[in-house]
Amino acid sequence: MPSSKEIKSRIESVRDTQKITNAMYLIASTKMRKAKSGLDLTRPYFTALRGEIKRIFRTVQDVESPYFYPLDGSTLPEGTYACLVITADKGLAGAYNQNVIRKAAELLEAHPDTQLYVVGEYGRRYYARRHIPIEQSFLYTAQNPTMQRAREISSILLDRFERGELKKIYVVYTDFQNGLSSEVRSTRLLPFHRTHFADSEPEKAVTAPFEFVPSIPVILTHMMQSYVSGFIYSALVDSFCSEQNARMTAMSSANQNAENILSELSLQYNRVRQAAITQEITEVSAGARAQRSKGRKEALSP
């Protein structure tokens, strides 16, 4: 059985670790609220943009665009896919990173000719250790998602899509549904189905005809570029919020485990201390008894 000094040293170690997990919980909570507020400020713009794209298709039924499936319903020829994988920069977030990697692996297994575009240090190291080729790694941190970075990612992907090098673009990210749950999604970003915009918010009735200048294809091209950037930004922020939420859950669980360990160690420490006190009392009593016995023998001796 360990000594009381060893148990006390372990109790202090667990308490020091608990201070770290408490601090990480508070930091993750603050980061999540900040990122979510930034997304809430930009979401109305992209919601309105989605509504305007729907308005175009409602006004002109036969508009063609390279960002959408053909009007005749024909399938696209097979070719290279792109997969934007959004991971975290570090662990200590439960199964957050592993779930994203697993979802991306399903896409790679279904379509081997898929190029990986990775955000996050965890994903870069994971694929590097397993010698899985990465087409492009975005070296800036996943801890600070911004609209500018989303535009940089979208411009690279759109350029290769427009040149025909990529037939489809997927985004694997973690959707932050609410404060209690999140879900890993593999979403086809391009090309779109026209029905993708059919579930937008209800529009106000408009009686006057619309005029599109310079032309509908040009306007739709610019709008889709902004929409793709907005979708990627939303995916970055959702993933970041989900990461912080997963880290909060992991740190909360670590704190609870620390409390359980401290309770067990405290009980063990008290038992050892009581055993030591009992041993000392027993030794003192035995010594006193021996002294009394010795004194009686000396008194009886001639």
C-alpha positions in Angstrom: 0.0 0.0 0.0 1.4 3.5 -0.9 2.4 5.7 2.0 0.4 8.8 3.0 3.1 11.0 1.4 2.8 9.3 -1.9 -1.0 9.6 -1.8 -0.8 13.3 -0.9 1.6 13.9 -3.7 -0.8 12.3 -6.2 -3.7 14.3 -4.9 -1.8 17.5 -5.5 -0.9 16.3 -9.0 -4.6 15.5 -9.9 -5.6 19.0 -8.6 -3.0 20.7 -10.7 -4.3 18.7 -13.8 -7.8 19.7 -12.9 -6.8 23.4 -12.9 -5.6 22.9 -16.5 -8.7 21.2 -17.7 -10.9 23.9 -16.0 -8.9 26.6 -17.8 -9.2 24.7 -21.2 -13.0 24.4 -20.7 -13.4 28.1 -20.1 -11.1 29.0 -23.1 -13.1 26.7 -25.4 -16.4 28.2 -24.2 -15.2 31.7 -24.9 -13.8 30.8 -28.4 -17.0 29.0 -29.4 -19.2 32.0 -28.4 -17.0 34.4 -30.3 -16.9 32.3 -33.5 -20.7 31.7 -33.4 -21.4 35.4 -33.0 -19.3 36.1 -36.1 -21.2 33.5 -38.1 -24.6 34.9 -36.9 -23.5 38.3 -38.2 -22.8 37.0 -41.7 -25.5 34.4 -42.1 -28.3 36.9 -43.1 -26.3 38.0 -46.1 -25.9 34.5 -47.4 -29.5 33.7 -46.7 -30.5 36.6 -48.8 -28.1 35.5 -51.5 -29.7 32.1 -51.6 -33.1 33.7 -52.0 -31.8 35.8 -55.0 -30.4 32.7 -56.7 -33.8 31.0 -56.2 -35.4 34.1 -57.7 -33.3 33.8 -60.8 -34.4 30.2 -61.4 -38.0 31.1 -60.8 -37.8 34.0 -63.3 -35.8 32.2 -66.0 -36.3 28.4 -66.2 -33.8 27.5 -68.8 -30.7 29.2 -67.6 -27.5 27.2 -67.9 -24.5 27.5 -65.6 -21.3 25.4 -65.1 -22.1 25.3 -61.4 -25.3 23.4 -61.8 -26.2 20.0 -63.2 -27.5 20.2 -66.9 -31.1 21.0 -67.5 -31.8 17.8 -69.3 -30.9 15.8 -66.2 -27.9 14.0 -67.7 -25.1 12.9 -65.4 -21.7 14.4 -65.4 -18.8 12.4 -66.8 -16.5 10.7 -64.3 -13.4 12.5 -63.3 -11.4 13.8 -60.4 -13.1 14.8 -57.3 -11.9 17.3 -54.7 -12.5 16.8 -51.0 -12.0 19.7 -48.6 -11.3 18.1 -45.1 -11.7 20.4 -42.1 -10.0 19.2 -39.0 -8.6 20.8 -35.9 -5.0 21.9 -35.1 -4.7 19.7 -32.0 -6.5 16.9 -30.1 -8.0 16.8 -26.6 -11.4 17.1 -28.3 -12.8 13.6 -27.9 -13.6 11.8 -31.2 -13.9 15.1 -33.2 -10.9 14.7 -35.5 -11.3 10.9 -35.9 -14.9 11.3 -37.0 -13.9 13.7 -39.8 -11.1 11.5 -40.9 -13.4 8.5 -41.0 -16.0 10.3 -43.1 -13.3 11.5 -45.6 -12.0 7.9 -45.8 -15.5 6.7 -46.9 -15.4 9.2 -49.8 -11.9 8.1 -50.8 -12.9 4.5 -50.7 -16.0 5.1 -52.9 -14.1 7.3 -55.4 -10.3 6.7 -55.3 -9.6 9.5 -57.8 -10.2 12.1 -55.1 -7.7 14.9 -54.3 -7.5 16.0 -50.7 -7.4 19.7 -49.6 -6.8 19.8 -45.9 -7.4 22.5 -43.2 -6.0 21.8 -39.8 -2.7 20.5 -38.4 -4.3 17.3 -37.2 -5.4 16.3 -40.7 -2.0 17.2 -42.2 -0.1 15.1 -39.8 -2.6 12.2 -40.0 -2.2 11.9 -43.8 1.5 12.6 -43.7 2.1 9.7 -41.3 0.2 7.3 -43.5 1.8 8.6 -46.7 -1.6 9.6 -48.2 -1.0 12.3 -50.8 -2.5 15.8 -50.2 -3.1 18.0 -53.2 -3.0 21.2 -51.1 -2.7 21.9 -47.4 -3.8 25.3 -46.2 -1.2 26.2 -43.6 -3.0 28.8 -41.7 -4.5 27.7 -38.4 -8.0 26.3 -38.1 -8.4 28.2 -34.9 -9.4 31.5 -36.5 -11.8 31.0 -39.4 -12.3 34.2 -41.4 -14.2 35.2 -44.5 -10.9 36.1 -46.2 -9.5 32.6 -45.7 -12.8 31.1 -47.0 -12.4 33.2 -50.2 -8.9 32.0 -50.6 -9.9 28.4 -50.4 -13.0 28.8 -52.7 -10.9 30.7 -55.3 -8.5 27.7 -55.6 -11.2 25.2 -55.8 -13.4 27.2 -58.2 -10.4 27.9 -60.5 -9.7 24.2 -60.9 -13.4 23.4 -61.2 -14.0 26.0 -63.9 -10.9 24.7 -65.9 -12.4 21.2 -65.8 -9.7 19.7 -63.6 -12.3 18.8 -61.0 -15.7 17.3 -61.7 -17.1 17.5 -58.2 -16.1 19.2 -55.0 -17.0 17.8 -51.5 -16.6 19.4 -48.1 -16.2 17.1 -45.1 -16.8 19.1 -41.9 -18.6 19.0 -38.6 -22.0 20.7 -38.5 -22.6 22.5 -35.2 -26.4 21.8 -34.8 -26.8 23.2 -31.3 -25.0 23.3 -27.9 -25.7 19.6 -27.3 -25.0 17.8 -30.6 -22.9 18.0 -33.8 -22.8 15.8 -36.9 -20.0 15.1 -39.4 -21.2 15.8 -42.9 -19.9 15.0 -46.4 -21.6 17.6 -48.6 -21.3 18.0 -52.3 -20.4 21.6 -52.8 -20.3 21.6 -56.6 -22.1 21.1 -58.9 -25.5 22.1 -57.4 -28.9 20.7 -58.2 -31.4 23.4 -58.9 -33.7 21.9 -56.3 -30.9 22.8 -53.7 -32.3 26.3 -53.7 -36.0 25.4 -53.6 -36.3 25.3 -49.8 -35.3 28.9 -49.3 -37.3 31.3 -47.2 -40.7 32.3 -48.7 -40.4 35.3 -51.0 -42.6 38.4 -51.2 -44.9 38.6 -54.2 -43.4 40.7 -57.0 -45.5 41.9 -59.9 -43.0 43.9 -61.9 -40.6 42.0 -64.2 -36.9 41.7 -63.3 -34.1 43.0 -65.5 -30.7 41.4 -65.3 -27.7 43.5 -66.3 -25.4 42.6 -68.0 -26.8 39.1 -68.3 -28.2 36.3 -66.2 -25.2 33.9 -66.7 -22.7 36.6 -65.6 -24.8 37.6 -62.6 -25.3 33.9 -61.6 -21.6 33.3 -61.9 -20.7 36.1 -59.5 -23.4 35.1 -57.1 -22.4 31.5 -57.0 -18.8 32.4 -56.3 -19.9 34.4 -53.3 -22.3 31.6 -52.2 -19.5 29.0 -52.4 -17.2 31.3 -50.3 -20.0 31.7 -47.8 -20.6 28.0 -47.6 -17.0 27.3 -46.9 -16.9 30.0 -44.3 -19.9 28.5 -42.6 -18.3 25.1 -42.7 -15.1 26.5 -41.1 -17.0 28.2 -38.3 -19.3 25.2 -37.7 -16.3 22.9 -37.5 -14.5 25.3 -35.2 -17.6 25.6 -32.9 -18.0 21.8 -32.9 -14.3 21.4 -32.0 -14.7 23.8 -29.1 -17.9 22.1 -28.0 -16.2 18.7 -28.2 -13.3 20.0 -26.2 -15.6 21.4 -23.6 -17.3 18.0 -23.3 -13.9 16.3 -23.0 -12.7 18.7 -20.4 -15.9 18.4 -18.4 -15.6 14.7 -18.4 -11.9 15.0 -17.4 -13.0 17.3 -14.5 -15.6 14.7 -13.4 -13.0 11.9 -13.5 -10.6 14.0 -11.5 -13.3 14.6 -8.9 -13.9 10.8 -8.7 -10.1 10.1 -8.4 -9.7 12.8 -5.7 -12.6 11.3 -3.8 -11.0 7.8 -3.9 -7.6 9.2 -3.1 -8.9 11.2 -0.1 -10.6 8.1 1.2 -7.4 6.1 0.8 -5.4 8.8 2.4 -7.7 8.9 5.4 -7.5 5.2 5.8 -3.7 5.2 5.6 -3.5 8.1 8.1 -5.9 6.5 10.5 -3.9 3.2 10.2 -0.7 5.1 11.0 -2.3 6.8 14.0 -3.7 3.5 15.2 -0.2 2.0 14.8 1.3 4.8 16.8 -1.3 4.5 19.6 -0.7 0.8 19.7 3.0 1.2 20.0 2.7 3.9 22.7 0.3 1.7 24.6 2.5 -1.3 24.3 5.5 0.7 25.5 3.6 2.1 28.5 2.4 -1.5 29.3 6.0 -2.7 29.1 7.2 0.1 31.4 4.5 -0.7 34.0 5.3 -4.4 33.9 9.0 -3.6 34.3 8.3 -1.3 37.3 6.2 -4.0 39.0 9.0 -6.6 38.6 11.5 -4.2 40.0 9.3 -3.4 43.0 8.8 -7.1 43.8 12.5 -8.0 43.5 14.4 -8.1 46.9 
